[in-house]
Each structure stands twice: as structure tokens, then as C-alpha cells.
């Protein structure tokens, strides 16, 4: 069953789509029927920049287990990095 609930969050970063790299401004997470994965339901994660149009989108469709493993891997990677390192800006 689809919930039609989408969790949105502001994000800063970059994504690579069919037209190359673009700036990210928003992330979306929802549980729904996948477009491509051969599964009944998936955790869908989109990274987008609505100002740049529909081609500025990176999408993934994950099983529940894979989504939870991703969350765990993100926590571990951030915990292993020195404080503040992941948000350090490049100069120039």
C-alpha cells in the first residue's frame, strides 16, 4: 500500500544526471511503487533541483533492507570522519 507521504529536505551538494552534473537543492524520500525496480514497493530517494527542470534529478529505488543499510552506512561514514570535515567547503 502506498502512503503518498513524501519527506522533503533541503540539501546542498551535486548530482550527476543524463545531462551531466548539476547543483542539488532538495531531497525527497517516499515509499511507493517503483518505476524501474522489479519489486512491489520500494523506498524511493530523489535528489533534485526544481529550478533546473526535470532533467536535474537523480533517483534511486531501494528495498527496505537496502535503505536501512544506506542509513547505517551514512552514520558510520560520518562517525569515522573528523568533526566538520564532511561540510568543509573548497576554496577557490
PDB file of N, CA and C in Angstrom:
ATOM      1  N   UNK A   1       0.837  -1.172   0.000  1.00  0.00           N
ATOM      2  CA  UNK A   1       0.000   0.000   0.000  1.00  0.00           C
ATOM      3  C   UNK A   1       0.887   1.243   0.000  1.00  0.00           C
ATOM      4  N   UNK A   2       0.572   2.182  -0.820  1.00  0.00           N
ATOM      5  CA  UNK A   2       1.330   3.430  -0.901  1.00  0.00           C
ATOM      6  C   UNK A   2       0.788   4.421   0.121  1.00  0.00           C
ATOM      7  N   UNK A   3       1.671   5.151   0.729  1.00  0.00           N
ATOM      8  CA  UNK A   3       1.253   6.143   1.725  1.00  0.00           C
ATOM      9  C   UNK A   3       1.012   7.510   1.099  1.00  0.00           C
ATOM     10  N   UNK A   4       1.612   7.770  -0.056  1.00  0.00           N
ATOM     11  CA  UNK A   4       1.554   9.072  -0.713  1.00  0.00           C
ATOM     12  C   UNK A   4       2.171  10.170   0.151  1.00  0.00           C
ATOM     13  N   UNK A   5       2.946   9.785   1.156  1.00  0.00           N
ATOM     14  CA  UNK A   5       3.640  10.742   2.014  1.00  0.00           C
ATOM     15  C   UNK A   5       5.077  10.873   1.520  1.00  0.00           C
ATOM     16  N   UNK A   6       5.486  12.090   1.308  1.00  0.00           N
ATOM     17  CA  UNK A   6       6.848  12.357   0.865  1.00  0.00           C
ATOM     18  C   UNK A   6       7.534  13.233   1.891  1.00  0.00           C
ATOM     19  N   UNK A   7       8.680  12.758   2.368  1.00  0.00           N
ATOM     20  CA  UNK A   7       9.511  13.548   3.268  1.00  0.00           C
ATOM     21  C   UNK A   7      10.462  14.356   2.402  1.00  0.00           C
ATOM     22  N   UNK A   8      10.418  15.662   2.528  1.00  0.00           N
ATOM     23  CA  UNK A   8      11.295  16.541   1.753  1.00  0.00           C
ATOM     24  C   UNK A   8      12.306  17.200   2.683  1.00  0.00           C
ATOM     25  N   UNK A   9      13.482  17.444   2.161  1.00  0.00           N
ATOM     26  CA  UNK A   9      14.504  18.145   2.940  1.00  0.00           C
ATOM     27  C   UNK A   9      15.364  18.976   2.005  1.00  0.00           C
ATOM     28  N   UNK A  10      15.819  20.108   2.518  1.00  0.00           N
ATOM     29  CA  UNK A  10      16.765  20.934   1.759  1.00  0.00           C
ATOM     30  C   UNK A  10      18.108  20.244   1.782  1.00  0.00           C
ATOM     31  N   UNK A  11      18.814  20.313   0.680  1.00  0.00           N
ATOM     32  CA  UNK A  11      20.152  19.730   0.667  1.00  0.00           C
ATOM     33  C   UNK A  11      21.067  20.571  -0.210  1.00  0.00           C
ATOM     34  N   UNK A  12      22.333  20.470   0.062  1.00  0.00           N
ATOM     35  CA  UNK A  12      23.344  21.196  -0.691  1.00  0.00           C
ATOM     36  C   UNK A  12      24.369  20.184  -1.155  1.00  0.00           C
ATOM     37  N   UNK A  13      24.595  20.148  -2.431  1.00  0.00           N
ATOM     38  CA  UNK A  13      25.549  19.205  -2.985  1.00  0.00           C
ATOM     39  C   UNK A  13      25.453  19.209  -4.491  1.00  0.00           C
ATOM     40  N   UNK A  14      25.849  18.107  -5.111  1.00  0.00           N
ATOM     41  CA  UNK A  14      25.806  17.983  -6.558  1.00  0.00           C
ATOM     42  C   UNK A  14      25.370  16.572  -6.923  1.00  0.00           C
ATOM     43  N   UNK A  15      24.695  16.458  -8.049  1.00  0.00           N
ATOM     44  CA  UNK A  15      24.272  15.166  -8.567  1.00  0.00           C
ATOM     45  C   UNK A  15      24.608  15.077 -10.042  1.00  0.00           C
ATOM     46  N   UNK A  16      24.725  13.848 -10.537  1.00  0.00           N
ATOM     47  CA  UNK A  16      25.037  13.665 -11.951  1.00  0.00           C
ATOM     48  C   UNK A  16      23.864  12.965 -12.620  1.00  0.00           C
ATOM     49  N   UNK A  17      23.264  13.630 -13.572  1.00  0.00           N
ATOM     50  CA  UNK A  17      22.157  13.083 -14.336  1.00  0.00           C
ATOM     51  C   UNK A  17      22.572  12.853 -15.772  1.00  0.00           C
ATOM     52  N   UNK A  18      21.590  12.602 -16.625  1.00  0.00           N
ATOM     53  CA  UNK A  18      21.857  12.337 -18.028  1.00  0.00           C
ATOM     54  C   UNK A  18      22.528  13.475 -18.758  1.00  0.00           C
ATOM     55  N   UNK A  19      22.338  14.697 -18.276  1.00  0.00           N
ATOM     56  CA  UNK A  19      22.938  15.870 -18.920  1.00  0.00           C
ATOM     57  C   UNK A  19      24.218  16.334 -18.233  1.00  0.00           C
ATOM     58  N   UNK A  20      24.716  15.558 -17.283  1.00  0.00           N
ATOM     59  CA  UNK A  20      25.936  15.930 -16.568  1.00  0.00           C
ATOM     60  C   UNK A  20      25.642  16.357 -15.140  1.00  0.00           C
ATOM     61  N   UNK A  21      26.585  17.048 -14.544  1.00  0.00           N
ATOM     62  CA  UNK A  21      26.488  17.455 -13.146  1.00  0.00           C
ATOM     63  C   UNK A  21      25.575  18.667 -12.985  1.00  0.00           C
ATOM     64  N   UNK A  22      24.858  18.706 -11.854  1.00  0.00           N
ATOM     65  CA  UNK A  22      24.013  19.849 -11.531  1.00  0.00           C
ATOM     66  C   UNK A  22      23.984  20.023 -10.017  1.00  0.00           C
ATOM     67  N   UNK A  23      23.634  21.228  -9.577  1.00  0.00           N
ATOM     68  CA  UNK A  23      23.550  21.556  -8.159  1.00  0.00           C
ATOM     69  C   UNK A  23      22.267  20.985  -7.575  1.00  0.00           C
ATOM     70  N   UNK A  24      22.374  20.367  -6.403  1.00  0.00           N
ATOM     71  CA  UNK A  24      21.198  19.839  -5.711  1.00  0.00           C
ATOM     72  C   UNK A  24      20.652  20.885  -4.752  1.00  0.00           C
ATOM     73  N   UNK A  25      19.340  20.922  -4.611  1.00  0.00           N
ATOM     74  CA  UNK A  25      18.731  21.825  -3.640  1.00  0.00           C
ATOM     75  C   UNK A  25      17.679  21.144  -2.782  1.00  0.00           C
ATOM     76  N   UNK A  26      17.237  19.966  -3.176  1.00  0.00           N
ATOM     77  CA  UNK A  26      16.164  19.303  -2.436  1.00  0.00           C
ATOM     78  C   UNK A  26      16.305  17.787  -2.532  1.00  0.00           C
ATOM     79  N   UNK A  27      15.928  17.126  -1.448  1.00  0.00           N
ATOM     80  CA  UNK A  27      15.850  15.675  -1.440  1.00  0.00           C
ATOM     81  C   UNK A  27      14.434  15.263  -1.086  1.00  0.00           C
ATOM     82  N   UNK A  28      14.030  14.096  -1.587  1.00  0.00           N
ATOM     83  CA  UNK A  28      12.690  13.577  -1.316  1.00  0.00           C
ATOM     84  C   UNK A  28      12.800  12.084  -1.058  1.00  0.00           C
ATOM     85  N   UNK A  29      12.081  11.619  -0.044  1.00  0.00           N
ATOM     86  CA  UNK A  29      12.062  10.200   0.285  1.00  0.00           C
ATOM     87  C   UNK A  29      10.612   9.768   0.445  1.00  0.00           C
ATOM     88  N   UNK A  30      10.254   8.661  -0.196  1.00  0.00           N
ATOM     89  CA  UNK A  30       8.881   8.166  -0.107  1.00  0.00           C
ATOM     90  C   UNK A  30       8.849   6.669  -0.396  1.00  0.00           C
ATOM     91  N   UNK A  31       7.808   6.003   0.074  1.00  0.00           N
ATOM     92  CA  UNK A  31       7.584   4.585  -0.201  1.00  0.00           C
ATOM     93  C   UNK A  31       6.446   4.500  -1.213  1.00  0.00           C
ATOM     94  N   UNK A  32       6.715   3.825  -2.324  1.00  0.00           N
ATOM     95  CA  UNK A  32       5.714   3.785  -3.399  1.00  0.00           C
ATOM     96  C   UNK A  32       6.066   2.639  -4.348  1.00  0.00           C
ATOM     97  N   UNK A  33       5.276   2.498  -5.392  1.00  0.00           N
ATOM     98  CA  UNK A  33       5.610   1.556  -6.451  1.00  0.00           C
ATOM     99  C   UNK A  33       6.821   2.106  -7.198  1.00  0.00           C
ATOM    100  N   UNK A  34       7.783   1.260  -7.505  1.00  0.00           N
ATOM    101  CA  UNK A  34       8.940   1.738  -8.260  1.00  0.00           C
ATOM    102  C   UNK A  34       8.593   1.903  -9.738  1.00  0.00           C
ATOM    103  N   UNK A  35       9.372   2.728 -10.412  1.00  0.00           N
ATOM    104  CA  UNK A  35       9.232   2.884 -11.858  1.00  0.00           C
ATOM    105  C   UNK A  35      10.023   1.810 -12.593  1.00  0.00           C
ATOM    106  N   UNK A  36      11.169   1.429 -12.029  1.00  0.00           N
ATOM    107  CA  UNK A  36      12.062   0.524 -12.750  1.00  0.00           C
ATOM    108  C   UNK A  36      12.334  -0.790 -12.021  1.00  0.00           C
ATOM    109  N   UNK A  37      12.566  -0.743 -10.724  1.00  0.00           N
ATOM    110  CA  UNK A  37      12.901  -1.958  -9.968  1.00  0.00           C
ATOM    111  C   UNK A  37      11.747  -2.963 -10.044  1.00  0.00           C
ATOM    112  N   UNK A  38      12.060  -4.210 -10.190  1.00  0.00           N
ATOM    113  CA  UNK A  38      11.043  -5.273 -10.290  1.00  0.00           C
ATOM    114  C   UNK A  38      10.599  -5.709  -8.904  1.00  0.00           C
ATOM    115  N   UNK A  39      10.028  -4.787  -8.165  1.00  0.00           N
ATOM    116  CA  UNK A  39       9.557  -5.028  -6.805  1.00  0.00           C
ATOM    117  C   UNK A  39       8.178  -4.400  -6.658  1.00  0.00           C
ATOM    118  N   UNK A  40       7.423  -4.877  -5.692  1.00  0.00           N
ATOM    119  CA  UNK A  40       6.081  -4.332  -5.476  1.00  0.00           C
ATOM    120  C   UNK A  40       6.125  -2.903  -4.926  1.00  0.00           C
ATOM    121  N   UNK A  41       6.975  -2.667  -3.929  1.00  0.00           N
ATOM    122  CA  UNK A  41       7.153  -1.334  -3.341  1.00  0.00           C
ATOM    123  C   UNK A  41       8.636  -1.133  -3.052  1.00  0.00           C
ATOM    124  N   UNK A  42       9.065   0.118  -3.062  1.00  0.00           N
ATOM    125  CA  UNK A  42      10.451   0.442  -2.737  1.00  0.00           C
ATOM    126  C   UNK A  42      10.497   1.746  -1.954  1.00  0.00           C
ATOM    127  N   UNK A  43      11.640   1.949  -1.311  1.00  0.00           N
ATOM    128  CA  UNK A  43      11.941   3.252  -0.720  1.00  0.00           C
ATOM    129  C   UNK A  43      12.599   4.043  -1.839  1.00  0.00           C
ATOM    130  N   UNK A  44      11.957   5.126  -2.229  1.00  0.00           N
ATOM    131  CA  UNK A  44      12.438   5.924  -3.359  1.00  0.00           C
ATOM    132  C   UNK A  44      13.084   7.199  -2.830  1.00  0.00           C
ATOM    133  N   UNK A  45      14.260   7.490  -3.343  1.00  0.00           N
ATOM    134  CA  UNK A  45      15.003   8.678  -2.931  1.00  0.00           C
ATOM    135  C   UNK A  45      15.329   9.477  -4.185  1.00  0.00           C
ATOM    136  N   UNK A  46      14.889  10.717  -4.212  1.00  0.00           N
ATOM    137  CA  UNK A  46      15.182  11.612  -5.323  1.00  0.00           C
ATOM    138  C   UNK A  46      15.996  12.789  -4.806  1.00  0.00           C
ATOM    139  N   UNK A  47      17.027  13.135  -5.536  1.00  0.00           N
ATOM    140  CA  UNK A  47      17.776  14.359  -5.297  1.00  0.00           C
ATOM    141  C   UNK A  47      17.525  15.239  -6.506  1.00  0.00           C
ATOM    142  N   UNK A  48      17.059  16.470  -6.283  1.00  0.00           N
ATOM    143  CA  UNK A  48      16.610  17.303  -7.394  1.00  0.00           C
ATOM    144  C   UNK A  48      17.050  18.760  -7.234  1.00  0.00           C
ATOM    145  N   UNK A  49      16.919  19.486  -8.347  1.00  0.00           N
ATOM    146  CA  UNK A  49      16.992  20.940  -8.336  1.00  0.00           C
ATOM    147  C   UNK A  49      15.832  21.416  -9.206  1.00  0.00           C
ATOM    148  N   UNK A  50      14.661  21.663  -8.600  1.00  0.00           N
ATOM    149  CA  UNK A  50      13.482  22.043  -9.380  1.00  0.00           C
ATOM    150  C   UNK A  50      13.706  23.247 -10.292  1.00  0.00           C
ATOM    151  N   UNK A  51      14.599  24.148  -9.910  1.00  0.00           N
ATOM    152  CA  UNK A  51      14.858  25.341 -10.721  1.00  0.00           C
ATOM    153  C   UNK A  51      15.503  24.995 -12.062  1.00  0.00           C
ATOM    154  N   UNK A  52      16.138  23.828 -12.139  1.00  0.00           N
ATOM    155  CA  UNK A  52      16.812  23.428 -13.375  1.00  0.00           C
ATOM    156  C   UNK A  52      15.974  22.476 -14.226  1.00  0.00           C
ATOM    157  N   UNK A  53      14.739  22.202 -13.825  1.00  0.00           N
ATOM    158  CA  UNK A  53      13.844  21.375 -14.626  1.00  0.00           C
ATOM    159  C   UNK A  53      13.930  19.896 -14.322  1.00  0.00           C
ATOM    160  N   UNK A  54      13.135  19.093 -15.038  1.00  0.00           N
ATOM    161  CA  UNK A  54      13.022  17.665 -14.736  1.00  0.00           C
ATOM    162  C   UNK A  54      14.289  16.845 -14.976  1.00  0.00           C
ATOM    163  N   UNK A  55      15.195  17.339 -15.812  1.00  0.00           N
ATOM    164  CA  UNK A  55      16.426  16.576 -16.046  1.00  0.00           C
ATOM    165  C   UNK A  55      17.405  16.687 -14.883  1.00  0.00           C
ATOM    166  N   UNK A  56      17.190  17.626 -13.966  1.00  0.00           N
ATOM    167  CA  UNK A  56      18.069  17.796 -12.802  1.00  0.00           C
ATOM    168  C   UNK A  56      17.532  16.930 -11.669  1.00  0.00           C
ATOM    169  N   UNK A  57      17.645  15.601 -11.873  1.00  0.00           N
ATOM    170  CA  UNK A  57      17.109  14.632 -10.910  1.00  0.00           C
ATOM    171  C   UNK A  57      17.964  13.388 -10.915  1.00  0.00           C
ATOM    172  N   UNK A  58      18.284  12.912  -9.720  1.00  0.00           N
ATOM    173  CA  UNK A  58      18.929  11.625  -9.530  1.00  0.00           C
ATOM    174  C   UNK A  58      17.975  10.818  -8.661  1.00  0.00           C
ATOM    175  N   UNK A  59      17.605   9.641  -9.104  1.00  0.00           N
ATOM    176  CA  UNK A  59      16.622   8.835  -8.375  1.00  0.00           C
ATOM    177  C   UNK A  59      17.170   7.440  -8.100  1.00  0.00           C
ATOM    178  N   UNK A  60      16.822   6.898  -6.933  1.00  0.00           N
ATOM    179  CA  UNK A  60      17.137   5.506  -6.616  1.00  0.00           C
ATOM    180  C   UNK A  60      15.891   4.850  -6.030  1.00  0.00           C
ATOM    181  N   UNK A  61      15.751   3.560  -6.283  1.00  0.00           N
ATOM    182  CA  UNK A  61      14.667   2.759  -5.738  1.00  0.00           C
ATOM    183  C   UNK A  61      15.309   1.607  -4.980  1.00  0.00           C
ATOM    184  N   UNK A  62      15.097   1.558  -3.670  1.00  0.00           N
ATOM    185  CA  UNK A  62      15.769   0.584  -2.811  1.00  0.00           C
ATOM    186  C   UNK A  62      14.767  -0.291  -2.073  1.00  0.00           C
ATOM    187  N   UNK A  63      15.187  -1.518  -1.770  1.00  0.00           N
ATOM    188  CA  UNK A  63      14.403  -2.336  -0.858  1.00  0.00           C
ATOM    189  C   UNK A  63      14.483  -1.705   0.525  1.00  0.00           C
ATOM    190  N   UNK A  64      13.585  -2.082   1.395  1.00  0.00           N
ATOM    191  CA  UNK A  64      13.622  -1.559   2.765  1.00  0.00           C
ATOM    192  C   UNK A  64      14.962  -1.885   3.420  1.00  0.00           C
ATOM    193  N   UNK A  65      15.446  -3.094   3.210  1.00  0.00           N
ATOM    194  CA  UNK A  65      16.725  -3.514   3.799  1.00  0.00           C
ATOM    195  C   UNK A  65      17.884  -2.670   3.270  1.00  0.00           C
ATOM    196  N   UNK A  66      17.879  -2.410   1.973  1.00  0.00           N
ATOM    197  CA  UNK A  66      18.946  -1.604   1.383  1.00  0.00           C
ATOM    198  C   UNK A  66      18.888  -0.164   1.880  1.00  0.00           C
ATOM    199  N   UNK A  67      17.682   0.375   2.039  1.00  0.00           N
ATOM    200  CA  UNK A  67      17.539   1.746   2.541  1.00  0.00           C
ATOM    201  C   UNK A  67      18.065   1.855   3.966  1.00  0.00           C
ATOM    202  N   UNK A  68      17.737   0.869   4.803  1.00  0.00           N
ATOM    203  CA  UNK A  68      18.232   0.886   6.182  1.00  0.00           C
ATOM    204  C   UNK A  68      19.752   0.702   6.225  1.00  0.00           C
ATOM    205  N   UNK A  69      20.295  -0.125   5.328  1.00  0.00           N
ATOM    206  CA  UNK A  69      21.750  -0.298   5.250  1.00  0.00           C
ATOM    207  C   UNK A  69      22.416   1.003   4.813  1.00  0.00           C
ATOM    208  N   UNK A  70      21.785   1.747   3.904  1.00  0.00           N
ATOM    209  CA  UNK A  70      22.309   3.049   3.476  1.00  0.00           C
ATOM    210  C   UNK A  70      22.357   4.021   4.645  1.00  0.00           C
ATOM    211  N   UNK A  71      21.284   4.096   5.408  1.00  0.00           N
ATOM    212  CA  UNK A  71      21.250   4.978   6.588  1.00  0.00           C
ATOM    213  C   UNK A  71      22.377   4.602   7.551  1.00  0.00           C
ATOM    214  N   UNK A  72      22.541   3.312   7.802  1.00  0.00           N
ATOM    215  CA  UNK A  72      23.590   2.843   8.709  1.00  0.00           C
ATOM    216  C   UNK A  72      24.977   3.197   8.165  1.00  0.00           C
ATOM    217  N   UNK A  73      25.189   3.004   6.866  1.00  0.00           N
ATOM    218  CA  UNK A  73      26.485   3.313   6.257  1.00  0.00           C
ATOM    219  C   UNK A  73      26.788   4.807   6.335  1.00  0.00           C
ATOM    220  N   UNK A  74      25.771   5.646   6.141  1.00  0.00           N
ATOM    221  CA  UNK A  74      25.967   7.099   6.253  1.00  0.00           C
ATOM    222  C   UNK A  74      26.376   7.460   7.679  1.00  0.00           C
ATOM    223  N   UNK A  75      25.685   6.898   8.662  1.00  0.00           N
ATOM    224  CA  UNK A  75      26.038   7.168  10.065  1.00  0.00           C
ATOM    225  C   UNK A  75      27.469   6.741  10.366  1.00  0.00           C
ATOM    226  N   UNK A  76      27.874   5.573   9.893  1.00  0.00           N
ATOM    227  CA  UNK A  76      29.229   5.071  10.146  1.00  0.00           C
ATOM    228  C   UNK A  76      30.279   5.948   9.473  1.00  0.00           C
ATOM    229  N   UNK A  77      30.027   6.347   8.223  1.00  0.00           N
ATOM    230  CA  UNK A  77      30.997   7.187   7.496  1.00  0.00           C
ATOM    231  C   UNK A  77      31.166   8.532   8.183  1.00  0.00           C
ATOM    232  N   UNK A  78      30.053   9.125   8.618  1.00  0.00           N
ATOM    233  CA  UNK A  78      30.141  10.425   9.295  1.00  0.00           C
ATOM    234  C   UNK A  78      30.807  10.295  10.659  1.00  0.00           C
ATOM    235  N   UNK A  79      30.551   9.207  11.368  1.00  0.00           N
ATOM    236  CA  UNK A  79      31.165   8.995  12.683  1.00  0.00           C
ATOM    237  C   UNK A  79      32.676   8.790  12.567  1.00  0.00           C
ATOM    238  N   UNK A  80      33.123   8.220  11.443  1.00  0.00           N
ATOM    239  CA  UNK A  80      34.549   7.947  11.259  1.00  0.00           C
ATOM    240  C   UNK A  80      35.330   9.179  10.801  1.00  0.00           C
ATOM    241  N   UNK A  81      34.637  10.163  10.265  1.00  0.00           N
ATOM    242  CA  UNK A  81      35.313  11.366   9.768  1.00  0.00           C
ATOM    243  C   UNK A  81      35.529  12.354  10.907  1.00  0.00           C
ATOM    244  N   UNK A  82      36.601  13.140  10.834  1.00  0.00           N
ATOM    245  CA  UNK A  82      36.797  14.185  11.848  1.00  0.00           C
ATOM    246  C   UNK A  82      35.611  15.135  11.852  1.00  0.00           C
ATOM    247  N   UNK A  83      35.246  15.669  13.020  1.00  0.00           N
ATOM    248  CA  UNK A  83      34.101  16.588  13.115  1.00  0.00           C
ATOM    249  C   UNK A  83      34.222  17.750  12.130  1.00  0.00           C
ATOM    250  N   UNK A  84      33.145  18.006  11.400  1.00  0.00           N
ATOM    251  CA  UNK A  84      33.106  19.123  10.464  1.00  0.00           C
ATOM    252  C   UNK A  84      33.722  18.871   9.108  1.00  0.00           C
ATOM    253  N   UNK A  85      34.445  17.767   8.940  1.00  0.00           N
ATOM    254  CA  UNK A  85      35.139  17.511   7.685  1.00  0.00           C
ATOM    255  C   UNK A  85      34.166  17.368   6.506  1.00  0.00           C
ATOM    256  N   UNK A  86      33.034  16.715   6.717  1.00  0.00           N
ATOM    257  CA  UNK A  86      32.102  16.457   5.619  1.00  0.00           C
ATOM    258  C   UNK A  86      31.429  17.738   5.120  1.00  0.00           C
ATOM    259  N   UNK A  87      31.478  18.805   5.897  1.00  0.00           N
ATOM    260  CA  UNK A  87      30.835  20.038   5.440  1.00  0.00           C
ATOM    261  C   UNK A  87      31.843  21.149   5.116  1.00  0.00           C
ATOM    262  N   UNK A  88      33.107  20.780   5.025  1.00  0.00           N
ATOM    263  CA  UNK A  88      34.143  21.753   4.694  1.00  0.00           C
ATOM    264  C   UNK A  88      34.047  22.148   3.234  1.00  0.00           C
ATOM    265  N   UNK A  89      34.060  23.445   2.963  1.00  0.00           N
ATOM    266  CA  UNK A  89      33.992  23.945   1.586  1.00  0.00           C
ATOM    267  C   UNK A  89      35.396  24.050   0.997  1.00  0.00           C
ATOM    268  N   UNK A  90      35.462  23.815  -0.301  1.00  0.00           N
ATOM    269  CA  UNK A  90      36.719  24.013  -1.019  1.00  0.00           C
ATOM    270  C   UNK A  90      36.911  25.502  -1.243  1.00  0.00           C
ATOM    271  N   UNK A  91      38.144  25.930  -1.217  1.00  0.00           N
ATOM    272  CA  UNK A  91      38.428  27.339  -1.533  1.00  0.00           C
ATOM    273  C   UNK A  91      38.703  27.449  -3.030  1.00  0.00           C
ATOM    274  N   UNK A  92      38.432  28.635  -3.547  1.00  0.00           N
ATOM    275  CA  UNK A  92      38.764  28.879  -4.940  1.00  0.00           C
ATOM    276  C   UNK A  92      37.608  28.895  -5.772  1.00  0.00           C
TER     277      UNK A  92
END
